[in-house]
Coordinates of C-alpha atoms in Angstrom, one line a residue:
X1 CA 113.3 120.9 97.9
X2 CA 115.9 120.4 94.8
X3 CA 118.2 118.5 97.3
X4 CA 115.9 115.6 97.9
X5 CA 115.9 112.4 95.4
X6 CA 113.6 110.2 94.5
X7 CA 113.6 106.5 93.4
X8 CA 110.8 105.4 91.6
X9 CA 110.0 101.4 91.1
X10 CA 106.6 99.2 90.3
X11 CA 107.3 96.8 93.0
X12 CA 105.6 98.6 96.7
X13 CA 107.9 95.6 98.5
X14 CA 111.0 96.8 96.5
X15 CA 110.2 100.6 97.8
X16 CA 109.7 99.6 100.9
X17 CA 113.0 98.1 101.0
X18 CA 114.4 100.9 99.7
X19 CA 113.1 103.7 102.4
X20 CA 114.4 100.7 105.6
X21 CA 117.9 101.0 103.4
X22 CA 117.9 104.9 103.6
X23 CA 116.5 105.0 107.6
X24 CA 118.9 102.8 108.6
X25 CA 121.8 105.3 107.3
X26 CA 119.8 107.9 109.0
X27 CA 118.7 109.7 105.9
X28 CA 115.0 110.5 105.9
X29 CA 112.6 108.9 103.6
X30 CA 109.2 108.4 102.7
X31 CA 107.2 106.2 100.4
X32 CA 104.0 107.6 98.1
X33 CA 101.8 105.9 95.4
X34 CA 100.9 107.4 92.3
X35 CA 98.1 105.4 89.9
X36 CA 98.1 106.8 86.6
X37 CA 95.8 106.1 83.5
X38 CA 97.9 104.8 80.4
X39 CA 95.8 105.0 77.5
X40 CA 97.1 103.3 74.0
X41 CA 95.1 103.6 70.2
X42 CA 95.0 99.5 69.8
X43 CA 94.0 98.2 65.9
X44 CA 92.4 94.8 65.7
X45 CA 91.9 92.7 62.8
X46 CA 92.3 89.7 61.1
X47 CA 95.6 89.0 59.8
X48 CA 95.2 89.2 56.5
X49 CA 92.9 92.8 56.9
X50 CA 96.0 94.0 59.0
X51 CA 98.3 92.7 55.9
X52 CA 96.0 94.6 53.6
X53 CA 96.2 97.8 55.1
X54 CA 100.1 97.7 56.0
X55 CA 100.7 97.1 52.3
X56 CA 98.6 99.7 51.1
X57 CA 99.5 102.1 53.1
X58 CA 103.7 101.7 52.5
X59 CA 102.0 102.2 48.7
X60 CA 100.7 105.2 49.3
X61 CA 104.1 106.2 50.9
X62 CA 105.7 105.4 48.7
X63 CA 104.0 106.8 45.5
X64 CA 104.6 110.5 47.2
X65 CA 107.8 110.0 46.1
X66 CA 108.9 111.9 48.9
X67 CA 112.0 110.6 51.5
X68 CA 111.0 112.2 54.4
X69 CA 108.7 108.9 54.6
X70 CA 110.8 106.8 54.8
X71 CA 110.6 106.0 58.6
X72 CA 107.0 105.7 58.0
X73 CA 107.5 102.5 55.4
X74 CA 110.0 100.9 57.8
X75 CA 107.8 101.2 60.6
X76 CA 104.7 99.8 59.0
X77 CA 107.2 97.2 57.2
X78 CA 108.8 96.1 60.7
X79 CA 105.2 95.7 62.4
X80 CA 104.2 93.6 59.5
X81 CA 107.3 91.3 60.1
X82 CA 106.2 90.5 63.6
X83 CA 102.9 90.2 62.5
X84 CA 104.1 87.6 60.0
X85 CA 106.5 85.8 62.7
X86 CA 103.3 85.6 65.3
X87 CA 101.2 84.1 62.3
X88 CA 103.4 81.5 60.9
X89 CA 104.4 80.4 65.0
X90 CA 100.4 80.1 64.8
X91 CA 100.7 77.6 61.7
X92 CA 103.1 75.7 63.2
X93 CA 100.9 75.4 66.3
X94 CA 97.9 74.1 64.3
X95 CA 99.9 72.1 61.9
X96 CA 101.4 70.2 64.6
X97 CA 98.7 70.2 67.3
X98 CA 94.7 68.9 67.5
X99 CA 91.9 70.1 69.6
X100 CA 92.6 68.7 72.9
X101 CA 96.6 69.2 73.1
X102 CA 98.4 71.3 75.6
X103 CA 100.2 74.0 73.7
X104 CA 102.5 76.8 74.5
X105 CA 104.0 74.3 77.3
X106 CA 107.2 75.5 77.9
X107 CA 105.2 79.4 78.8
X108 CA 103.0 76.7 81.3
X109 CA 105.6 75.6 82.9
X110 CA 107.6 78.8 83.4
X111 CA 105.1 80.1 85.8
X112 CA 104.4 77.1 87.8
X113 CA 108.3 75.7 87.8
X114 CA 110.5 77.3 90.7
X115 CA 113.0 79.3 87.9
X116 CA 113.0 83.0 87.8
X117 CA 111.9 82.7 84.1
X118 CA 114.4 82.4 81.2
X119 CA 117.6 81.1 82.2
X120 CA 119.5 81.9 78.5
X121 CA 118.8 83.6 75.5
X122 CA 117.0 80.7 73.4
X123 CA 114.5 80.1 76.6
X124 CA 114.0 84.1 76.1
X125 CA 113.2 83.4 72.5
X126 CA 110.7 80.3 72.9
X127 CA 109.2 82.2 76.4
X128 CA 108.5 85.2 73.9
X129 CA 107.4 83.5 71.0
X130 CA 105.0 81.5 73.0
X131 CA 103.5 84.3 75.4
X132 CA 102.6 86.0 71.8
X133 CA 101.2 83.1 70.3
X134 CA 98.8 82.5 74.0
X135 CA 97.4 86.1 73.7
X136 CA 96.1 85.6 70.1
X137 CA 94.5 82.2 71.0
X138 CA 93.0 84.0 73.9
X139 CA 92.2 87.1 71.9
X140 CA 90.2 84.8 69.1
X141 CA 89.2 81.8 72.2
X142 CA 91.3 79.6 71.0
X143 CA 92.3 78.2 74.2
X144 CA 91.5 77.0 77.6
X145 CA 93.5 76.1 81.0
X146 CA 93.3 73.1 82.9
X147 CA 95.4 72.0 85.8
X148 CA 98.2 70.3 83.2
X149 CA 98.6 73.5 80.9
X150 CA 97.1 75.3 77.9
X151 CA 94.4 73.4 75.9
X152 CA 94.1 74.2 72.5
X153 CA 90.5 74.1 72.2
X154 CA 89.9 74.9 68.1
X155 CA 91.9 75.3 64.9
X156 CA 91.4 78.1 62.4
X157 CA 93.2 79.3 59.3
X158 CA 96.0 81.7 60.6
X159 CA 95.3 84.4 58.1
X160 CA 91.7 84.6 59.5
X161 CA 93.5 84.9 63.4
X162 CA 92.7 88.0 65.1
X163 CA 95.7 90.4 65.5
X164 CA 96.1 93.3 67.1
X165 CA 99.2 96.3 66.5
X166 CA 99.1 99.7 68.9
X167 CA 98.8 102.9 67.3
X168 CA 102.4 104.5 68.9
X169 CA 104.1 101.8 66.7
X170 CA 102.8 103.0 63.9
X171 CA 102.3 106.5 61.3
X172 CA 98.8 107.7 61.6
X173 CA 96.6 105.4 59.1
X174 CA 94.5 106.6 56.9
X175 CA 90.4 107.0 57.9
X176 CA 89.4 105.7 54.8
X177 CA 91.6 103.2 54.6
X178 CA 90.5 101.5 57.9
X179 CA 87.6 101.8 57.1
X180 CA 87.5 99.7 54.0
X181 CA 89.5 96.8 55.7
X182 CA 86.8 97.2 58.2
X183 CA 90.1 97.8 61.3
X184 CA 88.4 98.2 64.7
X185 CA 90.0 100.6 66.3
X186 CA 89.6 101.3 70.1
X187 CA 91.4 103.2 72.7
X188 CA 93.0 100.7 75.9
X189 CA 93.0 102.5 79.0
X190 CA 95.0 101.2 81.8
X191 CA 96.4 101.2 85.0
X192 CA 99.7 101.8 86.1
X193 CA 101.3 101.6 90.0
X194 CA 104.4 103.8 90.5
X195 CA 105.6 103.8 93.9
X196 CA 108.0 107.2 95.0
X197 CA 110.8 106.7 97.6
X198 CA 111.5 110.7 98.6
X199 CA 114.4 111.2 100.5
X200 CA 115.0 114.3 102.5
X201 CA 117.6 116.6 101.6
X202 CA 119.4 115.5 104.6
X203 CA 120.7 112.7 101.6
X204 CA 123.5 115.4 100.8
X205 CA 125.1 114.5 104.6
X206 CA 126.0 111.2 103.6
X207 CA 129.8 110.2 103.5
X208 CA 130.2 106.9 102.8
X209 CA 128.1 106.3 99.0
X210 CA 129.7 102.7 99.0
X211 CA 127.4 101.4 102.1
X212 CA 124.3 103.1 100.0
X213 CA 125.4 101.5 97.0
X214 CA 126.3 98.1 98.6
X215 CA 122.4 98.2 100.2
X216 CA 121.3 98.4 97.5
X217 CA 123.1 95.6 95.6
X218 CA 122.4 92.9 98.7
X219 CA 118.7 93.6 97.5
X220 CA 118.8 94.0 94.1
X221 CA 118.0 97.1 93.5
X222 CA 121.3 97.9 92.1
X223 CA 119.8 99.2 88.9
X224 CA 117.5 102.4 90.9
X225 CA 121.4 103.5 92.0
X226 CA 123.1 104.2 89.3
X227 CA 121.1 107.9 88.9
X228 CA 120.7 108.5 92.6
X229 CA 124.9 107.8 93.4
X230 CA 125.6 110.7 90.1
X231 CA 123.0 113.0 91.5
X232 CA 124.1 112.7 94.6
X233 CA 127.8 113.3 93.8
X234 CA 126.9 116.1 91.7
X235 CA 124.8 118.0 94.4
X236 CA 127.8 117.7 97.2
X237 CA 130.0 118.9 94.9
X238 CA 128.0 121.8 94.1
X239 CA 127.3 122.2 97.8
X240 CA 130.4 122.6 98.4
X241 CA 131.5 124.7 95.9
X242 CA 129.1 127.5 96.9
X243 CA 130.6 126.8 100.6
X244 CA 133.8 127.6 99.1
X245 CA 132.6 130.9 97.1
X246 CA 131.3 132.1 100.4
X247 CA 133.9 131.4 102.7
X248 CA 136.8 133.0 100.2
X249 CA 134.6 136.4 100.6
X250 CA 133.5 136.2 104.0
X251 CA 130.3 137.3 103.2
X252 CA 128.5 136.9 99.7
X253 CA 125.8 138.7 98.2
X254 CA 123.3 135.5 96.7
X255 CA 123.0 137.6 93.7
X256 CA 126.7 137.0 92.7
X257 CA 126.5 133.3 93.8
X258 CA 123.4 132.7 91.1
X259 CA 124.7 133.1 87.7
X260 CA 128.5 131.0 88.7
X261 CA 127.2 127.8 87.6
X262 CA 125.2 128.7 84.2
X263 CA 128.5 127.2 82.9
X264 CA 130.9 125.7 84.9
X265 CA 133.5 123.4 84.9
X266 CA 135.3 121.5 87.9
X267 CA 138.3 119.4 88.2
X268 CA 137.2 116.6 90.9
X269 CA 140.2 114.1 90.7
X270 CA 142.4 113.0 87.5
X271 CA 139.5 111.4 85.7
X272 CA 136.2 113.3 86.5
X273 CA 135.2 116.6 85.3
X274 CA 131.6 117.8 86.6
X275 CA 130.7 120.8 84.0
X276 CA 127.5 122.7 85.6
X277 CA 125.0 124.6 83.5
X278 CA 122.1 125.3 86.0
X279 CA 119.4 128.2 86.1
X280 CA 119.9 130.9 88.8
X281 CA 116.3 129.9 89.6
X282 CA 117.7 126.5 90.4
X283 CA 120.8 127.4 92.3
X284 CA 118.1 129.9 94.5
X285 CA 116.5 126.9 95.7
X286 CA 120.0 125.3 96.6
X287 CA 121.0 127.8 98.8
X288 CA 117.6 128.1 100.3
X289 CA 117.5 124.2 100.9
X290 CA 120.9 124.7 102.3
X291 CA 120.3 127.5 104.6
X292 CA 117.4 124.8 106.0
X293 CA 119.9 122.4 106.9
X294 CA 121.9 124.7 108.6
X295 CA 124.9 125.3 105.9
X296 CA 124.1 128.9 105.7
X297 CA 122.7 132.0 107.3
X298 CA 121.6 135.3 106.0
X299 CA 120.2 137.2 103.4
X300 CA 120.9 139.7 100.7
X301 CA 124.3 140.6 100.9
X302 CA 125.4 139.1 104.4
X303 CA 125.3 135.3 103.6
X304 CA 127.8 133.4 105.1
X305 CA 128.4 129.8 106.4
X306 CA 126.9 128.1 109.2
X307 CA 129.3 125.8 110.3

């Protein structure tokens, strides 16, 4: 049914939330989970292999002579510069540190201290830094956990650090070339949880939006209403609009009712304009969703409203 919504979030207690917020307005609502396989071309190398290749390939770019790569060199040029960032944090790291130190203490400490996480934008900065610099220790086992934090558990030169860049951030590389640089290339599958809140179309009844809206702000979820509270403006207007086609004529073929909002503009109060450019095909299954809810009756020629 086009008249239902969805809501989509990665949280199952978030969604679960969401369907008591939609039962408790009386608007039908269910709750589904879809797993899906996300799979990502990963590149892993040393550091200075990874440097290699990036330079020779924005060479061979740029000896085509051609513009229309131009977004390829600034994408290889842009992973290279957080490459570089990850690998000089590293050197600071072992320049500062000795087997047996905690590192990356302030990343520690942000999942065992009570905060939320980063309270401002220079805690984002050091959280981010840090959570980069703890997946290349781990990725060349570098590190180890105790009770107290992350123990840095060996020192190596950063260029020979073990790096890794995905394949959708980057312009196809050359075979050859990763081969020579001796690039392991592998494909990462992995999981991800999606959970669907469905509402029934029943959704276009409700009157109040600012009770729906203010739900969903008392639990945080104001960001899922942004593109429900539109949608569901949008369909009552167009509900009602057909209503009002109908009920000018009497009775309305659903022939002549399908092709009024391919383009279609309407004035809803001194601010808002709501221009419509919808298939027939999708109007169809309006007025068939309506005619379940009781708006409408009839077929053919004779449709008419319900109420």
């Amino acid at each position: 049914m086009v008249l239902e919504e969805e809501v989509w979030f990665s949280s199952e207690e978030e969604a679960q939330d969401c369907v008591k917020i939609f039962r408790s307005l009386n608007i039908s609502a269910n709750l589904k989970k879809q797993v899906r396989l996300e799979n990502r071309v990963m590149y892993k190398a040393p550091f200075s292999s990874l440097k290699e290749i990036i330079e020779e390939e924005i060479i061979h770019f740029r000896d085509t002579g051609k513009e229309e790569f131009q977004d390829d060199i600034e994408a290889f040029e842009l992973t290279f510069a957080d490459l570089k960032k990850d690998r000089d944090y590293l050197a600071e790291i072992f320049a500062s540190h000795v087997p047996g130190d905690h590192v990356c203490t302030n990343l520690f400490n942000s999942f065992t201290d009570d905060k939320t996480g980063p309270e401002n934008e220079e805690e984002m900065k050091i959280f981010l830094q840090e959570a980069s610099a703890f997946r290349i220790l781990e990725l060349n086992g570098l590190i180890d956990i105790d009770e107290e934090g992350m123990v840095l558990t060996m020192i190596i030169e950063p260029d020979d650090a073990v790096m890794t860049v995905f394949g959708d951030e980057l312009p196809q590389i050359r075979e050859k070339s990763l081969e020579k640089w001796e690039i392991i290339r592998s494909l990462e599958a992995n999981e991800t949880h999606s959970y669907i809140v469905t509402t029934g179309p029943d959704i276009v009844f409700l009157e109040d939006m600012s009770k729906l809206e203010e739900c969903f702000k008392e639990r945080e979820l104001s960001e899922e209403t942004d593109t429900l509270l539109a949608n569901l403006q949008v369909k009552q207007v167009l509900i009602a609009e057909i209503v009002d086609i109908i009920q000018k004529e009497g009775r309305t073929s659903k022939e002549d009712i399908l092709p009024e909002f391919v383009h279609k503009t309407l004035h809803i109060d001194e601010e808002l304009y709501i221009g419509f450019h919808l298939s027939p095909s999708f109007i169809e299954s309006v007025i068939n969703d309506m005619k379940k809810l009781g708006l409408l009756k009839g077929k053919g020629s004779r449709l008419k409203v319900a109420l």
